[in-house]
Amino acid sequence: MITAKSVTRKLFRLIRFAVFFFFFSTVLVTIIYRFVRPPVTPLQLIRVAEQIAEGEKVKMNRDWVKLRDISPHMVQAVVAAEDNNFMKHHGFDLEAIKKARELNKKRKNKLGASTISQQTAKNVFLWPDRTWLRKGLEVYFTGLIEIFWGKRRIMEVYLNVIEMGDGIYGVEKAAGKYYRKPASDLNRAEAAMIAAVLPNPRRWSPAAPTAYIQRKQQRIMRVMNQMEKVKF
């Protein structure tokens, strides 16, 4: 005979198993990705679906390279542009978050304070959304990669999976597309230009930078000059 008590007990066991499976599987995948490149990201799949839905040719241009084969200028540029305290924080820049909150009280266009670690976690494991569920999972996965990957691996994955143009993912393909050279040969100005368009790489392009992007490139280069060299 099925009773309310037995149903509750089974439901509790099911929930407990689901929670255990979630934590076990996500930790396992994170550890695997410490050594194995992510085969595909949710954003890449979403872009492919959008292209198919619009009747366009599928574009997913990517070429994984080791961090040692990426110009140090590129590392310096993304830190200068996206996350000045990348080497100091543990996934979250609390000072930048506080500053963004204060500034956003007076701004119509809201500023973000996502670190490179957060952006990497979102790109590799999650979907682009602004819901509380997605943000909560981003916090969780950011903590996991900070624990199991470390800064060097986070930077390597970030520079290989981030969207850098229409159907272009990773700095190696971006360097080839915009400057006809490998990522290892990017100079300071080229690296800063690529970093300047990262907030919206499908709106802006290093190949045809607007006056705004050119000013941003110059600001990034000034920060690159002022900050310490990023060392792993």
CSV table of N, CA and C in Angstrom, one decimal, residues 6-175:
chain,number,residue,atom,x,y,z
A,6,SER,N,5.6,7.0,2.6
A,6,SER,CA,6.5,6.3,1.7
A,6,SER,C,6.8,7.1,0.4
A,7,VAL,N,5.8,7.8,0.0
A,7,VAL,CA,6.0,8.7,-1.2
A,7,VAL,C,7.0,9.8,-0.8
A,8,THR,N,6.9,10.4,0.4
A,8,THR,CA,7.8,11.4,0.8
A,8,THR,C,9.2,10.9,1.0
A,9,ARG,N,9.3,9.7,1.5
A,9,ARG,CA,10.6,9.1,1.7
A,9,ARG,C,11.3,8.9,0.3
A,10,LYS,N,10.5,8.4,-0.7
A,10,LYS,CA,11.1,8.1,-2.0
A,10,LYS,C,11.5,9.4,-2.7
A,11,LEU,N,10.6,10.5,-2.5
A,11,LEU,CA,10.9,11.8,-3.1
A,11,LEU,C,12.2,12.3,-2.4
A,12,PHE,N,12.4,12.2,-1.1
A,12,PHE,CA,13.6,12.7,-0.5
A,12,PHE,C,14.8,12.0,-1.0
A,13,ARG,N,14.7,10.6,-1.2
A,13,ARG,CA,15.9,9.9,-1.7
A,13,ARG,C,16.2,10.3,-3.1
A,14,LEU,N,15.1,10.6,-3.9
A,14,LEU,CA,15.4,11.0,-5.3
A,14,LEU,C,16.1,12.4,-5.3
A,15,ILE,N,15.6,13.3,-4.5
A,15,ILE,CA,16.2,14.6,-4.4
A,15,ILE,C,17.7,14.5,-3.9
A,16,ARG,N,17.9,13.7,-2.9
A,16,ARG,CA,19.2,13.5,-2.4
A,16,ARG,C,20.2,13.0,-3.5
A,17,PHE,N,19.6,12.0,-4.3
A,17,PHE,CA,20.5,11.4,-5.4
A,17,PHE,C,20.7,12.5,-6.4
A,18,ALA,N,19.7,13.3,-6.8
A,18,ALA,CA,19.9,14.3,-7.8
A,18,ALA,C,20.9,15.4,-7.4
A,19,VAL,N,20.9,15.8,-6.1
A,19,VAL,CA,21.9,16.7,-5.6
A,19,VAL,C,23.3,16.1,-5.6
A,20,PHE,N,23.4,14.9,-5.1
A,20,PHE,CA,24.7,14.2,-5.2
A,20,PHE,C,25.2,14.1,-6.6
A,21,PHE,N,24.4,13.7,-7.5
A,21,PHE,CA,24.8,13.5,-8.9
A,21,PHE,C,25.2,14.8,-9.5
A,22,PHE,N,24.5,15.9,-9.2
A,22,PHE,CA,24.9,17.2,-9.7
A,22,PHE,C,26.3,17.6,-9.3
A,23,PHE,N,26.5,17.5,-8.0
A,23,PHE,CA,27.8,17.9,-7.4
A,23,PHE,C,28.9,17.0,-7.9
A,24,PHE,N,28.7,15.7,-7.9
A,24,PHE,CA,29.7,14.8,-8.4
A,24,PHE,C,30.0,15.0,-9.9
A,25,SER,N,29.0,15.1,-10.7
A,25,SER,CA,29.2,15.3,-12.1
A,25,SER,C,29.9,16.6,-12.5
A,26,THR,N,29.5,17.7,-11.8
A,26,THR,CA,30.1,19.0,-12.2
A,26,THR,C,31.6,19.0,-11.7
A,27,VAL,N,31.8,18.5,-10.5
A,27,VAL,CA,33.2,18.5,-10.1
A,27,VAL,C,34.1,17.6,-11.0
A,28,LEU,N,33.5,16.4,-11.4
A,28,LEU,CA,34.3,15.5,-12.3
A,28,LEU,C,34.6,16.2,-13.6
A,29,VAL,N,33.6,16.8,-14.2
A,29,VAL,CA,33.8,17.5,-15.5
A,29,VAL,C,34.8,18.6,-15.4
A,30,THR,N,34.7,19.4,-14.3
A,30,THR,CA,35.7,20.5,-14.1
A,30,THR,C,37.1,19.9,-14.0
A,31,ILE,N,37.3,18.8,-13.3
A,31,ILE,CA,38.6,18.2,-13.2
A,31,ILE,C,39.1,17.7,-14.5
A,32,ILE,N,38.2,17.1,-15.3
A,32,ILE,CA,38.6,16.6,-16.6
A,32,ILE,C,39.0,17.8,-17.5
A,33,TYR,N,38.3,18.9,-17.5
A,33,TYR,CA,38.6,20.1,-18.3
A,33,TYR,C,39.9,20.7,-17.8
A,34,ARG,N,40.4,20.4,-16.7
A,34,ARG,CA,41.7,20.9,-16.2
A,34,ARG,C,42.8,20.4,-17.2
A,35,PHE,N,42.5,19.2,-17.8
A,35,PHE,CA,43.6,18.6,-18.6
A,35,PHE,C,43.1,18.4,-20.1
A,36,VAL,N,41.8,18.4,-20.3
A,36,VAL,CA,41.3,18.2,-21.7
A,36,VAL,C,40.5,19.4,-22.1
A,37,ARG,N,40.7,19.8,-23.3
A,37,ARG,CA,40.0,21.0,-23.8
A,37,ARG,C,38.5,20.8,-23.9
A,38,PRO,N,37.7,21.7,-23.6
A,38,PRO,CA,36.2,21.6,-23.7
A,38,PRO,C,35.9,21.3,-25.2
A,39,PRO,N,35.1,20.3,-25.5
A,39,PRO,CA,34.8,20.0,-26.9
A,39,PRO,C,34.0,21.1,-27.6
A,40,VAL,N,33.1,21.7,-26.9
A,40,VAL,CA,32.2,22.7,-27.4
A,40,VAL,C,31.6,23.4,-26.2
A,41,THR,N,31.2,24.7,-26.5
A,41,THR,CA,30.6,25.4,-25.4
A,41,THR,C,29.1,25.7,-25.7
A,42,PRO,N,28.3,25.9,-24.6
A,42,PRO,CA,26.9,26.2,-24.9
A,42,PRO,C,26.6,27.4,-25.8
A,43,LEU,N,27.4,28.5,-25.7
A,43,LEU,CA,27.3,29.6,-26.6
A,43,LEU,C,27.5,29.2,-28.1
A,44,GLN,N,28.6,28.4,-28.3
A,44,GLN,CA,28.8,28.0,-29.7
A,44,GLN,C,27.7,27.2,-30.3
A,45,LEU,N,27.0,26.4,-29.4
A,45,LEU,CA,25.9,25.6,-29.9
A,45,LEU,C,24.7,26.5,-30.2
A,46,ILE,N,24.5,27.5,-29.3
A,46,ILE,CA,23.4,28.5,-29.5
A,46,ILE,C,23.7,29.3,-30.8
A,47,ARG,N,24.9,29.7,-31.1
A,47,ARG,CA,25.2,30.4,-32.3
A,47,ARG,C,24.9,29.6,-33.5
A,48,VAL,N,25.3,28.3,-33.5
A,48,VAL,CA,25.0,27.4,-34.6
A,48,VAL,C,23.5,27.2,-34.8
A,49,ALA,N,22.7,27.1,-33.7
A,49,ALA,CA,21.3,27.0,-33.8
A,49,ALA,C,20.7,28.3,-34.5
A,50,GLU,N,21.2,29.4,-34.1
A,50,GLU,CA,20.7,30.7,-34.6
A,50,GLU,C,21.0,30.8,-36.1
A,51,GLN,N,22.2,30.3,-36.5
A,51,GLN,CA,22.6,30.4,-37.9
A,51,GLN,C,21.7,29.4,-38.7
A,52,ILE,N,21.4,28.3,-38.2
A,52,ILE,CA,20.6,27.3,-38.9
A,52,ILE,C,19.1,27.9,-39.0
A,53,ALA,N,18.6,28.5,-37.9
A,53,ALA,CA,17.3,29.0,-37.9
A,53,ALA,C,17.1,30.2,-38.9
A,54,GLU,N,18.2,30.9,-39.1
A,54,GLU,CA,18.2,32.1,-40.1
A,54,GLU,C,18.6,31.7,-41.5
A,55,GLY,N,18.8,30.4,-41.7
A,55,GLY,CA,19.2,29.9,-43.0
A,55,GLY,C,20.6,30.3,-43.5
A,56,GLU,N,21.5,30.6,-42.5
A,56,GLU,CA,22.8,30.9,-42.8
A,56,GLU,C,23.8,29.7,-42.8
A,57,LYS,N,24.9,29.9,-43.4
A,57,LYS,CA,25.9,28.9,-43.3
A,57,LYS,C,26.5,28.7,-41.9
A,58,VAL,N,26.6,27.5,-41.4
A,58,VAL,CA,27.2,27.3,-40.1
A,58,VAL,C,28.6,27.7,-40.0
A,59,LYS,N,28.9,28.6,-39.0
A,59,LYS,CA,30.3,29.1,-38.9
A,59,LYS,C,30.7,28.8,-37.4
A,60,MET,N,31.7,28.0,-37.3
A,60,MET,CA,32.3,27.7,-36.0
A,60,MET,C,33.8,27.6,-36.2
A,61,ASN,N,34.5,28.7,-36.3
A,61,ASN,CA,36.0,28.7,-36.5
A,61,ASN,C,36.7,28.8,-35.2
A,62,ARG,N,37.5,27.8,-34.9
A,62,ARG,CA,38.2,27.8,-33.7
A,62,ARG,C,39.5,26.9,-33.8
A,63,ASP,N,40.5,27.2,-33.1
A,63,ASP,CA,41.7,26.5,-33.2
A,63,ASP,C,42.4,26.6,-31.8
A,64,TRP,N,42.4,25.5,-31.1
A,64,TRP,CA,43.0,25.5,-29.7
A,64,TRP,C,44.5,25.6,-29.7
A,65,VAL,N,45.1,26.5,-28.9
A,65,VAL,CA,46.5,26.6,-28.8
A,65,VAL,C,46.9,26.7,-27.3
A,66,LYS,N,48.0,26.2,-27.0
A,66,LYS,CA,48.5,26.3,-25.6
A,66,LYS,C,48.8,27.8,-25.2
A,67,LEU,N,48.7,28.1,-24.0
A,67,LEU,CA,49.0,29.5,-23.5
A,67,LEU,C,50.4,29.9,-23.9
A,68,ARG,N,51.3,29.0,-23.9
A,68,ARG,CA,52.7,29.4,-24.3
A,68,ARG,C,52.8,29.8,-25.7
A,69,ASP,N,51.8,29.4,-26.6
A,69,ASP,CA,51.8,29.8,-28.0
A,69,ASP,C,50.9,31.0,-28.2
A,70,ILE,N,50.6,31.7,-27.2
A,70,ILE,CA,49.8,33.0,-27.3
A,70,ILE,C,50.7,34.1,-26.8
A,71,SER,N,50.7,35.2,-27.6
A,71,SER,CA,51.5,36.4,-27.2
A,71,SER,C,51.2,36.8,-25.8
A,72,PRO,N,52.3,37.1,-25.0
A,72,PRO,CA,52.1,37.7,-23.7
A,72,PRO,C,51.3,39.0,-23.7
A,73,HIS,N,51.4,39.7,-24.9
A,73,HIS,CA,50.7,41.0,-25.0
A,73,HIS,C,49.2,40.7,-25.0
A,74,MET,N,48.7,39.6,-25.5
A,74,MET,CA,47.3,39.3,-25.5
A,74,MET,C,46.8,39.0,-24.1
A,75,VAL,N,47.6,38.3,-23.3
A,75,VAL,CA,47.3,38.1,-21.9
A,75,VAL,C,47.2,39.4,-21.1
A,76,GLN,N,48.2,40.2,-21.3
A,76,GLN,CA,48.3,41.5,-20.7
A,76,GLN,C,47.1,42.4,-21.1
A,77,ALA,N,46.7,42.3,-22.3
A,77,ALA,CA,45.6,43.2,-22.9
A,77,ALA,C,44.3,42.8,-22.3
A,78,VAL,N,44.0,41.5,-22.2
A,78,VAL,CA,42.6,41.1,-21.7
A,78,VAL,C,42.6,41.4,-20.2
A,79,VAL,N,43.7,41.3,-19.5
A,79,VAL,CA,43.7,41.6,-18.0
A,79,VAL,C,43.5,43.1,-17.9
A,80,ALA,N,44.1,43.9,-18.7
A,80,ALA,CA,44.0,45.3,-18.6
A,80,ALA,C,42.6,45.8,-19.0
A,81,ALA,N,42.0,45.1,-19.9
A,81,ALA,CA,40.6,45.5,-20.4
A,81,ALA,C,39.5,44.9,-19.6
A,82,GLU,N,39.6,43.7,-19.1
A,82,GLU,CA,38.5,43.0,-18.5
A,82,GLU,C,38.6,42.8,-17.0
A,83,ASP,N,39.8,42.7,-16.4
A,83,ASP,CA,39.9,42.2,-15.1
A,83,ASP,C,41.3,42.6,-14.5
A,84,ASN,N,41.5,43.8,-14.1
A,84,ASN,CA,42.8,44.3,-13.6
A,84,ASN,C,43.3,43.5,-12.4
A,85,ASN,N,42.4,42.9,-11.6
A,85,ASN,CA,42.9,42.2,-10.4
A,85,ASN,C,42.8,40.7,-10.6
A,86,PHE,N,42.9,40.2,-11.8
A,86,PHE,CA,42.8,38.8,-12.1
A,86,PHE,C,43.7,37.9,-11.3
A,87,MET,N,45.0,38.3,-11.2
A,87,MET,CA,45.9,37.5,-10.4
A,87,MET,C,45.8,37.6,-8.9
A,88,LYS,N,45.0,38.5,-8.4
A,88,LYS,CA,44.9,38.8,-7.0
A,88,LYS,C,43.6,38.2,-6.4
A,89,HIS,N,42.5,38.2,-7.1
A,89,HIS,CA,41.2,37.7,-6.5
A,89,HIS,C,41.1,36.2,-6.6
A,90,HIS,N,40.1,35.7,-6.0
A,90,HIS,CA,39.8,34.3,-6.0
A,90,HIS,C,38.5,34.0,-6.8
A,91,GLY,N,38.3,34.7,-7.9
A,91,GLY,CA,37.2,34.5,-8.8
A,91,GLY,C,36.3,35.6,-8.9
A,92,PHE,N,36.2,36.5,-7.8
A,92,PHE,CA,35.3,37.6,-7.7
A,92,PHE,C,36.0,38.8,-7.2
A,93,ASP,N,35.9,39.9,-8.0
A,93,ASP,CA,36.5,41.2,-7.6
A,93,ASP,C,35.5,42.0,-6.8
A,94,LEU,N,35.5,41.9,-5.5
A,94,LEU,CA,34.5,42.5,-4.7
A,94,LEU,C,34.6,44.0,-4.8
A,95,GLU,N,35.8,44.5,-4.9
A,95,GLU,CA,36.0,46.0,-5.1
A,95,GLU,C,35.3,46.5,-6.4
A,96,ALA,N,35.5,45.8,-7.4
A,96,ALA,CA,35.0,46.2,-8.7
A,96,ALA,C,33.4,46.1,-8.7
A,97,ILE,N,32.9,45.0,-8.0
A,97,ILE,CA,31.5,44.9,-7.9
A,97,ILE,C,30.9,46.1,-7.1
A,98,LYS,N,31.5,46.4,-6.0
A,98,LYS,CA,31.0,47.6,-5.2
A,98,LYS,C,31.0,48.9,-6.1
A,99,LYS,N,32.1,49.1,-6.8
A,99,LYS,CA,32.3,50.3,-7.6
A,99,LYS,C,31.2,50.3,-8.7
A,100,ALA,N,31.0,49.1,-9.3
A,100,ALA,CA,30.0,49.1,-10.4
A,100,ALA,C,28.6,49.4,-9.9
A,101,ARG,N,28.3,48.9,-8.7
A,101,ARG,CA,26.9,49.2,-8.1
A,101,ARG,C,26.7,50.7,-7.8
A,102,GLU,N,27.8,51.3,-7.4
A,102,GLU,CA,27.7,52.7,-7.1
A,102,GLU,C,27.5,53.5,-8.4
A,103,LEU,N,28.3,53.2,-9.4
A,103,LEU,CA,28.2,53.9,-10.7
A,103,LEU,C,26.9,53.6,-11.4
A,104,ASN,N,26.3,52.4,-11.2
A,104,ASN,CA,25.1,52.0,-11.9
A,104,ASN,C,23.9,52.7,-11.4
A,105,LYS,N,24.0,53.3,-10.2
A,105,LYS,CA,22.9,54.1,-9.6
A,105,LYS,C,22.7,55.4,-10.4
A,106,LYS,N,23.7,55.8,-11.2
A,106,LYS,CA,23.6,57.0,-11.9
A,106,LYS,C,23.7,56.8,-13.4
A,107,ARG,N,23.8,55.6,-13.8
A,107,ARG,CA,24.0,55.3,-15.3
A,107,ARG,C,22.7,54.6,-15.8
A,108,LYS,N,22.4,54.9,-17.1
A,108,LYS,CA,21.4,54.2,-17.8
A,108,LYS,C,21.9,52.9,-18.3
A,109,ASN,N,23.1,52.9,-18.9
A,109,ASN,CA,23.7,51.7,-19.4
A,109,ASN,C,24.6,51.1,-18.3
A,110,LYS,N,24.1,50.0,-17.8
A,110,LYS,CA,24.7,49.4,-16.6
A,110,LYS,C,26.1,48.8,-16.9
A,111,LEU,N,27.0,49.0,-15.9
A,111,LEU,CA,28.4,48.5,-16.0
A,111,LEU,C,28.4,47.1,-15.4
A,112,GLY,N,29.2,46.2,-15.9
A,112,GLY,CA,29.3,44.9,-15.4
A,112,GLY,C,30.6,44.8,-14.6
A,113,ALA,N,30.7,43.8,-13.7
A,113,ALA,CA,32.0,43.6,-13.0
A,113,ALA,C,32.4,42.1,-13.0
A,114,SER,N,32.1,41.4,-14.1
A,114,SER,CA,32.5,40.0,-14.2
A,114,SER,C,34.0,39.9,-14.4
A,115,THR,N,34.6,39.0,-13.6
A,115,THR,CA,36.0,38.7,-13.8
A,115,THR,C,36.2,37.8,-15.0
A,116,ILE,N,37.5,37.6,-15.4
A,116,ILE,CA,37.8,36.7,-16.4
A,116,ILE,C,37.4,35.3,-15.9
A,117,SER,N,37.6,35.0,-14.7
A,117,SER,CA,37.2,33.7,-14.1
A,117,SER,C,35.7,33.5,-14.3
A,118,GLN,N,34.9,34.5,-14.0
A,118,GLN,CA,33.4,34.3,-14.2
A,118,GLN,C,33.1,34.2,-15.6
A,119,GLN,N,33.7,34.9,-16.5
A,119,GLN,CA,33.4,34.9,-17.9
A,119,GLN,C,33.8,33.5,-18.5
A,120,THR,N,34.9,32.9,-18.0
A,120,THR,CA,35.3,31.6,-18.4
A,120,THR,C,34.3,30.5,-18.0
A,121,ALA,N,33.9,30.6,-16.7
A,121,ALA,CA,32.9,29.7,-16.2
A,121,ALA,C,31.6,29.7,-17.0
A,122,LYS,N,31.1,30.9,-17.3
A,122,LYS,CA,29.9,31.1,-18.0
A,122,LYS,C,30.1,30.5,-19.5
A,123,ASN,N,31.2,30.8,-20.1
A,123,ASN,CA,31.4,30.4,-21.5
A,123,ASN,C,31.5,28.8,-21.6
A,124,VAL,N,32.1,28.2,-20.6
A,124,VAL,CA,32.4,26.8,-20.7
A,124,VAL,C,31.2,25.9,-20.3
A,125,PHE,N,30.5,26.4,-19.2
A,125,PHE,CA,29.5,25.5,-18.6
A,125,PHE,C,28.1,26.0,-18.8
A,126,LEU,N,27.9,27.3,-19.1
A,126,LEU,CA,26.5,27.9,-19.0
A,126,LEU,C,26.1,28.5,-20.2
A,127,TRP,N,24.9,29.1,-20.2
A,127,TRP,CA,24.3,29.8,-21.3
A,127,TRP,C,24.2,31.3,-21.0
A,128,PRO,N,24.2,32.1,-22.1
A,128,PRO,CA,24.1,33.6,-21.9
A,128,PRO,C,22.7,34.0,-21.5
A,129,ASP,N,22.6,34.4,-20.2
A,129,ASP,CA,21.3,34.8,-19.7
A,129,ASP,C,21.5,35.7,-18.5
A,130,ARG,N,20.5,36.4,-18.0
A,130,ARG,CA,20.7,37.2,-16.8
A,130,ARG,C,19.8,36.8,-15.7
A,131,THR,N,19.3,35.6,-15.7
A,131,THR,CA,18.5,35.1,-14.6
A,131,THR,C,19.3,34.8,-13.4
A,132,TRP,N,18.6,34.8,-12.2
A,132,TRP,CA,19.3,34.5,-11.0
A,132,TRP,C,19.8,33.1,-10.9
A,133,LEU,N,19.1,32.1,-11.6
A,133,LEU,CA,19.6,30.8,-11.7
A,133,LEU,C,20.9,30.7,-12.4
A,134,ARG,N,21.0,31.4,-13.5
A,134,ARG,CA,22.3,31.3,-14.3
A,134,ARG,C,23.4,32.0,-13.5
A,135,LYS,N,23.1,33.1,-12.8
A,135,LYS,CA,24.1,33.8,-12.0
A,135,LYS,C,24.6,33.0,-10.9
A,136,GLY,N,23.6,32.3,-10.2
A,136,GLY,CA,24.0,31.4,-9.1
A,136,GLY,C,24.9,30.3,-9.6
A,137,LEU,N,24.6,29.7,-10.7
A,137,LEU,CA,25.4,28.6,-11.2
A,137,LEU,C,26.8,29.2,-11.6
A,138,GLU,N,26.8,30.4,-12.1
A,138,GLU,CA,28.1,31.0,-12.5
A,138,GLU,C,29.0,31.2,-11.3
A,139,VAL,N,28.4,31.6,-10.2
A,139,VAL,CA,29.2,31.7,-8.9
A,139,VAL,C,29.8,30.3,-8.5
A,140,TYR,N,28.9,29.3,-8.7
A,140,TYR,CA,29.4,27.9,-8.3
A,140,TYR,C,30.5,27.4,-9.2
A,141,PHE,N,30.3,27.6,-10.5
A,141,PHE,CA,31.4,27.1,-11.4
A,141,PHE,C,32.6,27.9,-11.4
A,142,THR,N,32.5,29.2,-11.1
A,142,THR,CA,33.7,30.1,-10.9
A,142,THR,C,34.5,29.5,-9.7
A,143,GLY,N,33.8,29.2,-8.6
A,143,GLY,CA,34.5,28.6,-7.5
A,143,GLY,C,35.2,27.3,-7.9
A,144,LEU,N,34.6,26.5,-8.7
A,144,LEU,CA,35.2,25.2,-9.0
A,144,LEU,C,36.4,25.4,-9.9
A,145,ILE,N,36.4,26.3,-10.9
A,145,ILE,CA,37.6,26.4,-11.7
A,145,ILE,C,38.7,27.1,-11.0
A,146,GLU,N,38.4,28.0,-10.1
A,146,GLU,CA,39.4,28.6,-9.3
A,146,GLU,C,40.2,27.6,-8.4
A,147,ILE,N,39.4,26.6,-7.9
A,147,ILE,CA,40.0,25.6,-7.1
A,147,ILE,C,40.7,24.5,-7.9
A,148,PHE,N,40.1,24.1,-9.0
A,148,PHE,CA,40.7,22.9,-9.7
A,148,PHE,C,41.6,23.3,-10.9
A,149,TRP,N,41.4,24.5,-11.4
A,149,TRP,CA,42.2,24.9,-12.6
A,149,TRP,C,43.4,25.8,-12.3
A,150,GLY,N,43.2,26.8,-11.5
A,150,GLY,CA,44.2,27.8,-11.3
A,150,GLY,C,44.2,28.8,-12.4
A,151,LYS,N,44.9,29.9,-12.1
A,151,LYS,CA,44.9,31.1,-13.0
A,151,LYS,C,45.4,30.8,-14.4
A,152,ARG,N,46.5,30.0,-14.5
A,152,ARG,CA,47.1,29.8,-15.9
A,152,ARG,C,46.1,29.0,-16.8
A,153,ARG,N,45.4,28.0,-16.2
A,153,ARG,CA,44.5,27.2,-17.0
A,153,ARG,C,43.2,28.0,-17.3
A,154,ILE,N,42.8,28.8,-16.4
A,154,ILE,CA,41.6,29.7,-16.6
A,154,ILE,C,41.9,30.6,-17.8
A,155,MET,N,43.1,31.2,-17.8
A,155,MET,CA,43.5,32.2,-18.9
A,155,MET,C,43.6,31.4,-20.2
A,156,GLU,N,44.1,30.2,-20.2
A,156,GLU,CA,44.3,29.4,-21.4
A,156,GLU,C,42.9,29.1,-22.0
A,157,VAL,N,42.0,28.6,-21.2
A,157,VAL,CA,40.7,28.3,-21.7
A,157,VAL,C,39.9,29.5,-22.1
A,158,TYR,N,40.0,30.6,-21.4
A,158,TYR,CA,39.4,31.8,-21.7
A,158,TYR,C,39.8,32.3,-23.1
A,159,LEU,N,41.1,32.3,-23.4
A,159,LEU,CA,41.6,32.8,-24.7
A,159,LEU,C,41.3,31.9,-25.8
A,160,ASN,N,40.9,30.7,-25.5
A,160,ASN,CA,40.6,29.7,-26.6
A,160,ASN,C,39.1,29.6,-26.9
A,161,VAL,N,38.2,29.9,-25.9
A,161,VAL,CA,36.8,29.7,-26.2
A,161,VAL,C,36.0,31.0,-26.3
A,162,ILE,N,36.5,32.1,-25.9
A,162,ILE,CA,35.7,33.3,-26.0
A,162,ILE,C,35.4,33.7,-27.4
A,163,GLU,N,34.2,34.2,-27.6
A,163,GLU,CA,33.7,34.7,-28.9
A,163,GLU,C,34.5,35.9,-29.3
A,164,MET,N,35.0,35.9,-30.5
A,164,MET,CA,35.8,37.1,-30.9
A,164,MET,C,35.4,37.6,-32.3
A,165,GLY,N,34.2,37.3,-32.7
A,165,GLY,CA,33.7,37.7,-34.0
A,165,GLY,C,32.5,36.8,-34.4
A,166,ASP,N,32.0,37.0,-35.5
A,166,ASP,CA,30.9,36.2,-36.0
A,166,ASP,C,31.4,34.8,-36.4
A,167,GLY,N,31.1,33.8,-35.6
A,167,GLY,CA,31.6,32.5,-35.8
A,167,GLY,C,33.1,32.3,-35.5
A,168,ILE,N,33.7,33.2,-34.8
A,168,ILE,CA,35.1,33.1,-34.5
A,168,ILE,C,35.3,33.0,-33.0
A,169,TYR,N,36.0,31.9,-32.6
A,169,TYR,CA,36.2,31.6,-31.2
A,169,TYR,C,37.7,31.4,-30.9
A,170,GLY,N,38.2,32.2,-29.9
A,170,GLY,CA,39.6,32.0,-29.6
A,170,GLY,C,40.5,33.0,-30.3
A,171,VAL,N,41.6,33.3,-29.6
A,171,VAL,CA,42.5,34.3,-30.1
A,171,VAL,C,43.3,33.8,-31.3
A,172,GLU,N,43.5,32.5,-31.5
A,172,GLU,CA,44.3,32.0,-32.6
A,172,GLU,C,43.5,32.3,-33.9
A,173,LYS,N,42.2,32.0,-34.0
A,173,LYS,CA,41.5,32.3,-35.2
A,173,LYS,C,41.3,33.8,-35.3
A,174,ALA,N,41.1,34.6,-34.2
A,174,ALA,CA,41.0,36.0,-34.3
A,174,ALA,C,42.2,36.6,-34.9
A,175,ALA,N,43.4,36.2,-34.5
A,175,ALA,CA,44.7,36.7,-35.0
A,175,ALA,C,44.8,36.4,-36.5
